[in-house]
Amino acid sequence: MSGPGRKLLAVLLLHSTLTQVITFVLRPTSAYRALELDVPAAWLGALTASFAIVPLVLAVPSGQATDRFGERRVMLVGAVLMALSGAVFWTERGGAAGLVLGSVVLGTGHLLSVVGQQAAVANTAGPGRFDTAFGYYTFAASLGQAAGPALITVLGGSGALPDTAPIFAAATVLGVVLLACTAFLRMPVRARPSGDAANGGMGTLLRLPGLLRALLISCVVLSAVDITLVYLPALGADRGLAAGVVGLLLTLRAVASMTSRLFLGRLVRWVGRRRLMIVSVALSAVSMAAVAVPLPTVALAGLVVLLGLGLGVGQPLTMSWLAEVAPPGLRGRAMSLRLTGNRLGQVLIPSAVGLVAAGVGAAGVLAATAGALAVVGVAARRLAVDGGSAA
């Protein structure tokens, strides 16, 4: 990648990190604020759902806007909304309704930022660099997701409920920094869709061979990460593990995923994208199934590391595959389609797994999730992902 390309990628990585820091500061802090207000359980559910519901509706239109108006403009709107969401939370007006409004604004800003980022990475990385670029991109996102909650500890004090005002203020400032970062983005001239791509739009994408398999792999892997975050603590409680041990296990999983993403380009060069996809999903399935079996803590920690290494690969690999097969000028729509599938998967898959494994506890849920991963591992065998981007 050329010097200007590297600088642009560096700004995009910073943009991704800031976006996730703000999101992972504001979401838990808004929940703490709701607890301070003694918000009813129904409003807590609305607060959680409001982050995802509006973006689910706007995901595809945001991709269309990205392809039509450019990544930078969409990211600017997203950055404005993210800064505004911090300010809405900071004013602490409107009670529960104000929190829900802030969450809607945050979710919409997060969506626009992420769609713009992913399309920008796809349009600037260049052939042969997709895997490396998306590996770095998802690493930066993971870094932001890890750093965000740490700010709550630093700024919120030592009480059972943190002081939310300084946290909301800091998030608002970070939103302004994100806006400045977006203003300095200088995107190269984008290729316009031509021929069938220009006329077909979303239909052109939906006819791509293997698209549905790639979207299925992406949403199942992401849902497996969410299930791990919820049911690994439940598994620890069932087996009498201390909360600190469970926290360490979750940290090990996150660090392992970040490691596999950081070296994704090299891994693809060594084994090929298709083989790496199959191996990573199979490793995730086997590790998840083994975690459900009663084991010593040290063995459990080793399995969690393997699980993290496998789960870290699925998202960037499907992004790089989409970036390669989507026609130039339609990559924003391609990334938004993937995000739509992910959101649906995050809603439907955990619910389905919970029903299938009802009555068998956290271990049963993890085993059922391992089964779902095994199914998409079979689907990955038929996905032609070893195109021109082997690096």
Coordinates of C-alpha atoms in Angstrom, one line a residue:
M1 CA 0.0 0.0 0.0
S2 CA 1.3 3.5 -0.9
G3 CA 2.2 6.2 1.6
P4 CA -1.1 8.1 1.2
G5 CA -3.0 4.9 1.3
R6 CA -1.3 4.0 4.6
K7 CA -2.1 7.4 6.1
L8 CA -5.8 7.1 5.1
L9 CA -6.0 3.6 6.6
A10 CA -4.4 4.9 9.8
V11 CA -7.1 7.6 10.1
L12 CA -9.8 5.0 9.4
L13 CA -8.4 2.8 12.1
L14 CA -8.4 5.7 14.6
H15 CA -12.0 6.5 13.5
S16 CA -13.0 2.9 14.1
T17 CA -11.4 2.9 17.6
L18 CA -13.0 6.2 18.6
T19 CA -16.4 5.0 17.3
Q20 CA -16.3 1.8 19.5
V21 CA -14.9 3.6 22.5
I22 CA -17.8 6.1 22.5
T23 CA -20.3 3.3 22.0
F24 CA -18.9 1.0 24.6
V25 CA -18.8 3.9 27.1
L26 CA -22.3 5.3 26.5
R27 CA -24.2 2.0 26.3
P28 CA -23.3 0.6 29.8
T29 CA -23.2 4.1 31.4
S30 CA -26.8 4.8 30.1
A31 CA -27.8 1.5 31.8
Y32 CA -26.2 2.7 35.1
R33 CA -28.1 6.0 34.7
A34 CA -31.3 4.1 34.2
L35 CA -30.7 2.3 37.4
E36 CA -30.1 5.6 39.2
L37 CA -33.5 6.7 38.0
D38 CA -35.2 3.4 39.1
V39 CA -36.4 2.9 35.5
P40 CA -38.9 0.1 35.2
A41 CA -37.8 -3.2 33.6
A42 CA -39.9 -2.5 30.5
W43 CA -37.9 0.7 29.9
L44 CA -34.6 -1.1 30.4
G45 CA -35.6 -3.4 27.6
A46 CA -36.6 -0.5 25.4
L47 CA -33.2 1.1 26.1
T48 CA -31.4 -2.0 25.0
A49 CA -33.5 -2.5 21.9
S50 CA -33.5 1.1 20.8
F51 CA -29.8 1.0 19.9
A52 CA -30.4 -1.8 17.3
I53 CA -34.0 -1.3 16.0
V54 CA -33.6 1.9 14.1
P55 CA -30.2 0.8 12.6
L56 CA -31.8 -2.4 11.5
V57 CA -34.3 -0.4 9.4
L58 CA -31.7 2.1 8.2
A59 CA -28.8 -0.4 7.4
V60 CA -29.5 -0.9 3.7
P61 CA -30.4 2.8 3.0
S62 CA -27.2 3.9 4.7
G63 CA -25.2 1.7 2.3
Q64 CA -27.1 3.2 -0.6
A65 CA -26.3 6.7 0.7
T66 CA -22.6 5.7 1.1
D67 CA -22.4 4.6 -2.5
R68 CA -24.2 7.6 -3.8
F69 CA -22.8 10.5 -1.7
G70 CA -19.4 9.1 -0.6
E71 CA -18.1 7.5 2.6
R72 CA -16.9 10.8 4.2
R73 CA -20.3 12.5 4.1
V74 CA -22.0 9.5 5.7
M75 CA -19.3 9.3 8.3
L76 CA -19.6 13.0 9.0
V77 CA -23.3 12.6 9.8
G78 CA -22.5 9.6 11.9
A79 CA -19.9 11.5 13.9
V80 CA -22.3 14.4 14.5
L81 CA -25.0 12.0 15.8
M82 CA -22.5 10.2 18.1
A83 CA -21.4 13.5 19.6
L84 CA -25.0 14.6 19.9
S85 CA -25.9 11.3 21.6
G86 CA -23.3 12.0 24.3
A87 CA -24.8 15.5 24.8
V88 CA -28.3 14.1 25.1
F89 CA -27.2 11.7 27.8
W90 CA -25.1 14.4 29.5
T91 CA -28.1 16.8 29.8
E92 CA -29.9 14.0 31.8
R93 CA -33.3 15.4 30.8
G94 CA -36.4 13.5 29.9
G95 CA -35.9 10.6 32.3
A96 CA -36.3 7.2 30.7
A97 CA -37.6 8.6 27.5
G98 CA -34.5 10.8 27.2
L99 CA -32.2 7.8 27.7
V100 CA -34.1 5.9 24.9
L101 CA -33.8 9.0 22.6
G102 CA -30.0 9.1 23.3
S103 CA -29.7 5.4 22.6
V104 CA -31.5 5.8 19.2
V105 CA -29.3 8.7 18.2
L106 CA -26.2 6.7 19.3
G107 CA -27.3 3.6 17.4
T108 CA -27.9 5.5 14.2
G109 CA -24.6 7.4 14.5
H110 CA -22.8 4.1 15.1
L111 CA -24.4 2.5 12.1
L112 CA -23.5 5.4 9.7
S113 CA -20.0 5.5 11.0
V114 CA -19.4 1.7 10.7
V115 CA -21.0 1.5 7.2
G116 CA -18.8 4.4 6.0
Q117 CA -15.7 2.9 7.6
Q118 CA -16.1 -0.5 6.1
A119 CA -16.9 0.9 2.6
A120 CA -13.9 3.2 2.9
V121 CA -11.6 0.3 3.8
A122 CA -12.9 -1.8 1.0
N123 CA -12.5 1.1 -1.6
T124 CA -9.0 2.1 -0.5
A125 CA -7.2 -1.1 0.5
G126 CA -6.8 -2.2 -3.1
P127 CA -6.7 -5.8 -4.5
G128 CA -4.4 -8.1 -2.5
R129 CA -4.8 -6.1 0.7
F130 CA -8.3 -6.7 1.7
D131 CA -7.6 -9.3 4.3
T132 CA -4.8 -7.4 6.0
A133 CA -6.8 -4.1 5.9
F134 CA -10.0 -5.7 7.4
G135 CA -7.9 -7.6 9.9
Y136 CA -6.4 -4.3 11.1
Y137 CA -9.8 -2.6 11.0
T138 CA -11.5 -5.2 13.2
F139 CA -8.5 -5.2 15.5
A140 CA -9.0 -1.4 16.0
A141 CA -12.7 -1.9 16.6
S142 CA -11.9 -4.6 19.2
L143 CA -9.4 -2.3 20.9
G144 CA -12.0 0.4 21.2
Q145 CA -14.5 -2.1 22.6
A146 CA -12.0 -3.0 25.3
A147 CA -11.0 0.6 26.1
G148 CA -14.5 2.0 26.4
P149 CA -15.5 0.2 29.6
A150 CA -12.2 1.0 31.1
L151 CA -13.1 4.7 31.0
I152 CA -16.1 4.0 33.2
T153 CA -13.7 2.6 35.8
V154 CA -11.4 5.6 35.5
L155 CA -14.0 8.4 35.5
G156 CA -16.9 6.8 37.4
G157 CA -15.5 6.5 40.9
S158 CA -15.5 3.5 43.1
G159 CA -19.2 3.3 44.0
A160 CA -21.6 0.5 43.0
L161 CA -23.1 3.0 40.6
P162 CA -20.6 5.2 38.8
D163 CA -21.0 9.0 38.6
T164 CA -22.4 9.2 35.1
A165 CA -22.1 12.9 34.5
P166 CA -18.3 13.0 33.9
I167 CA -18.5 9.8 31.8
F168 CA -21.1 11.4 29.5
A169 CA -19.1 14.6 29.3
A170 CA -16.0 12.6 28.3
A171 CA -17.9 10.7 25.7
T172 CA -19.3 14.0 24.2
V173 CA -15.7 15.3 24.0
L174 CA -14.6 12.1 22.2
G175 CA -17.5 12.6 19.8
V176 CA -16.1 16.0 18.9
V177 CA -12.7 14.4 18.4
L178 CA -14.4 11.8 16.1
L179 CA -16.0 14.6 14.2
A180 CA -12.6 16.4 13.7
C181 CA -11.1 13.1 12.7
T182 CA -13.8 12.7 10.0
A183 CA -13.3 16.2 8.8
F184 CA -9.6 15.4 8.0
L185 CA -10.5 12.3 5.9
R186 CA -9.5 12.8 2.3
M187 CA -11.0 10.0 0.3
P188 CA -9.7 9.2 -3.2
V189 CA -12.0 9.5 -6.2
R190 CA -14.4 6.6 -6.1
A191 CA -15.2 4.2 -8.9
R192 CA -18.8 4.5 -10.1
P193 CA -20.8 1.4 -10.7
S194 CA -21.2 0.7 -14.4
G195 CA -23.2 -1.6 -16.7
D196 CA -25.2 -4.2 -14.8
A197 CA -23.9 -3.1 -11.5
A198 CA -25.2 0.4 -12.0
N199 CA -28.6 -0.8 -13.1
G200 CA -29.0 -3.7 -10.7
G201 CA -28.0 -2.1 -7.4
M202 CA -29.0 -4.4 -4.5
G203 CA -30.2 -7.0 -6.9
T204 CA -26.7 -7.3 -8.4
L205 CA -25.4 -8.1 -4.9
L206 CA -28.1 -10.6 -4.0
R207 CA -27.2 -12.5 -7.2
L208 CA -23.5 -12.9 -6.2
P209 CA -22.7 -16.6 -5.9
G210 CA -22.1 -17.6 -2.2
L211 CA -23.5 -14.3 -0.8
L212 CA -26.1 -15.9 1.5
R213 CA -23.5 -18.4 2.8
A214 CA -21.1 -15.6 3.6
L215 CA -23.8 -13.6 5.4
L216 CA -24.8 -16.8 7.3
I217 CA -21.3 -17.4 8.4
S218 CA -20.9 -13.8 9.5
C219 CA -24.1 -13.6 11.6
V220 CA -23.6 -17.0 13.3
V221 CA -20.0 -16.2 14.3
L222 CA -21.0 -12.8 15.6
S223 CA -23.9 -14.3 17.5
A224 CA -21.5 -16.9 19.0
V225 CA -19.4 -14.0 20.4
D226 CA -22.6 -12.5 22.0
I227 CA -23.6 -15.9 23.4
T228 CA -20.2 -16.3 24.9
L229 CA -20.4 -12.9 26.6
V230 CA -23.7 -13.9 28.3
Y231 CA -23.4 -17.6 28.9
L232 CA -19.7 -18.0 29.9
P233 CA -20.5 -16.0 33.1
A234 CA -23.6 -18.2 33.6
L235 CA -21.4 -21.3 33.1
G236 CA -19.0 -20.0 35.7
A237 CA -21.7 -19.4 38.2
D238 CA -23.0 -23.0 37.6
R239 CA -19.5 -24.4 38.3
G240 CA -18.7 -22.1 41.2
L241 CA -16.0 -20.1 39.4
A242 CA -15.2 -16.7 40.9
A243 CA -16.3 -13.6 39.0
G244 CA -12.7 -12.6 38.6
V245 CA -11.8 -15.9 36.9
V246 CA -14.7 -15.5 34.5
G247 CA -13.6 -11.9 33.8
L248 CA -10.1 -13.2 33.0
L249 CA -11.6 -15.9 30.7
L250 CA -13.6 -13.2 28.8
T251 CA -10.4 -11.1 28.5
L252 CA -8.4 -14.0 27.2
R253 CA -11.1 -14.6 24.5
A254 CA -11.0 -11.0 23.5
V255 CA -7.2 -10.7 23.3
A256 CA -7.0 -14.0 21.3
S257 CA -9.6 -12.6 18.8
M258 CA -7.6 -9.4 18.5
T259 CA -4.4 -11.4 17.9
S260 CA -5.9 -13.4 15.1
R261 CA -7.2 -10.2 13.5
L262 CA -3.9 -8.5 13.7
F263 CA -2.1 -11.3 11.8
L264 CA -5.0 -12.1 9.5
G265 CA -3.1 -11.0 6.3
R266 CA -0.2 -13.4 7.1
L267 CA -2.5 -16.2 8.0
V268 CA -4.4 -15.9 4.7
R269 CA -1.0 -15.9 2.8
W270 CA 0.0 -19.1 4.6
V271 CA -3.1 -21.2 4.3
G272 CA -5.5 -19.4 1.9
R273 CA -8.7 -17.6 2.7
R274 CA -11.1 -20.5 2.1
R275 CA -9.1 -23.0 4.2
L276 CA -8.6 -20.4 7.0
M277 CA -12.4 -19.8 7.0
I278 CA -13.1 -23.5 7.4
V279 CA -10.4 -24.0 10.0
S280 CA -11.4 -21.0 12.1
V281 CA -15.1 -22.0 12.2
A282 CA -14.2 -25.6 13.0
L283 CA -11.9 -24.5 15.7
S284 CA -14.6 -22.3 17.2
A285 CA -17.2 -25.1 17.1
V286 CA -14.9 -27.7 18.7
S287 CA -13.6 -25.3 21.3
M288 CA -17.2 -24.1 22.2
A289 CA -18.3 -27.7 22.5
A290 CA -15.4 -28.6 24.8
V291 CA -16.0 -25.5 27.0
A292 CA -19.4 -27.0 27.8
V293 CA -17.7 -30.1 29.3
P294 CA -16.6 -29.9 33.0
L295 CA -12.9 -29.3 32.9
P296 CA -10.2 -27.8 35.2
T297 CA -9.9 -24.0 35.1
V298 CA -6.5 -24.1 33.3
A299 CA -7.9 -26.3 30.5
L300 CA -10.9 -24.1 30.3
A301 CA -8.6 -21.1 29.8
G302 CA -6.7 -22.8 27.0
L303 CA -10.0 -23.7 25.3
V304 CA -11.2 -20.1 25.6
V305 CA -8.0 -18.9 23.9
L306 CA -8.6 -21.3 21.0
L307 CA -12.2 -20.1 20.8
G308 CA -11.2 -16.5 20.6
L309 CA -8.6 -17.2 17.9
G310 CA -11.3 -18.9 15.8
L311 CA -14.1 -16.4 16.4
G312 CA -11.8 -13.4 15.6
V313 CA -11.4 -14.5 12.0
G314 CA -15.0 -14.8 10.7
Q315 CA -15.9 -11.1 10.6
P316 CA -12.9 -9.7 8.8
L317 CA -12.8 -12.6 6.3
T318 CA -16.4 -12.1 5.3
M319 CA -15.7 -8.4 5.0
S320 CA -12.7 -8.9 2.7
W321 CA -14.6 -11.5 0.6
L322 CA -17.5 -9.0 0.1
A323 CA -15.0 -6.2 -0.7
E324 CA -13.5 -8.4 -3.4
V325 CA -16.7 -9.7 -5.1
A326 CA -18.9 -6.6 -4.8
P327 CA -18.6 -4.3 -7.9
P328 CA -16.9 -0.9 -7.3
G329 CA -19.6 1.6 -6.3
L330 CA -21.7 -1.0 -4.6
R331 CA -19.4 -1.8 -1.6
G332 CA -21.3 0.4 0.8
R333 CA -24.5 -1.5 0.0
A334 CA -22.6 -4.8 0.4
M335 CA -21.3 -3.9 3.8
S336 CA -24.7 -2.6 4.9
L337 CA -26.3 -5.9 3.8
R338 CA -23.8 -7.8 6.0
L339 CA -24.6 -5.6 8.9
T340 CA -28.4 -6.2 8.4
G341 CA -27.7 -10.0 8.4
N342 CA -25.6 -9.6 11.6
R343 CA -28.3 -7.6 13.4
L344 CA -31.0 -10.2 12.5
G345 CA -28.7 -13.0 13.6
Q346 CA -28.0 -11.2 16.9
V347 CA -31.7 -11.1 17.6
L348 CA -32.8 -14.5 16.2
I349 CA -29.9 -16.9 16.8
P350 CA -29.5 -16.5 20.6
S351 CA -33.3 -16.8 21.1
A352 CA -33.4 -20.0 19.0
V353 CA -30.4 -21.5 20.7
G354 CA -31.9 -20.7 24.1
L355 CA -35.1 -22.5 23.1
V356 CA -33.3 -25.6 21.7
A357 CA -31.2 -25.8 24.8
A358 CA -34.0 -25.0 27.3
G359 CA -33.7 -26.9 30.6
V360 CA -30.0 -27.9 30.1
G361 CA -28.4 -24.8 31.4
A362 CA -25.5 -22.6 30.1
A363 CA -23.6 -25.7 29.1
G364 CA -26.4 -26.7 26.8
V365 CA -26.6 -23.3 25.2
L366 CA -22.9 -23.4 24.5
A367 CA -23.2 -26.9 23.0
A368 CA -26.1 -25.8 20.8
T369 CA -24.0 -22.8 19.6
A370 CA -21.2 -25.1 18.8
G371 CA -23.6 -27.1 16.7
A372 CA -24.7 -23.9 14.8
L373 CA -21.0 -23.1 14.2
A374 CA -20.5 -26.6 12.8
V375 CA -23.3 -26.1 10.4
V376 CA -21.8 -22.9 9.0
G377 CA -18.5 -24.6 8.9
V378 CA -20.0 -27.0 6.4
A379 CA -21.4 -24.1 4.4
A380 CA -17.9 -22.5 4.4
R381 CA -16.6 -25.5 2.5
R382 CA -18.7 -24.5 -0.5
L383 CA -17.8 -20.8 -0.3
A384 CA -15.4 -19.7 -3.1
V385 CA -13.4 -17.2 -1.0
D386 CA -9.9 -17.7 -2.5
G387 CA -10.0 -14.9 -5.1
G388 CA -7.4 -12.4 -6.0
S389 CA -7.0 -11.1 -2.4
A390 CA -4.7 -13.7 -1.0
A391 CA -2.7 -11.3 1.0

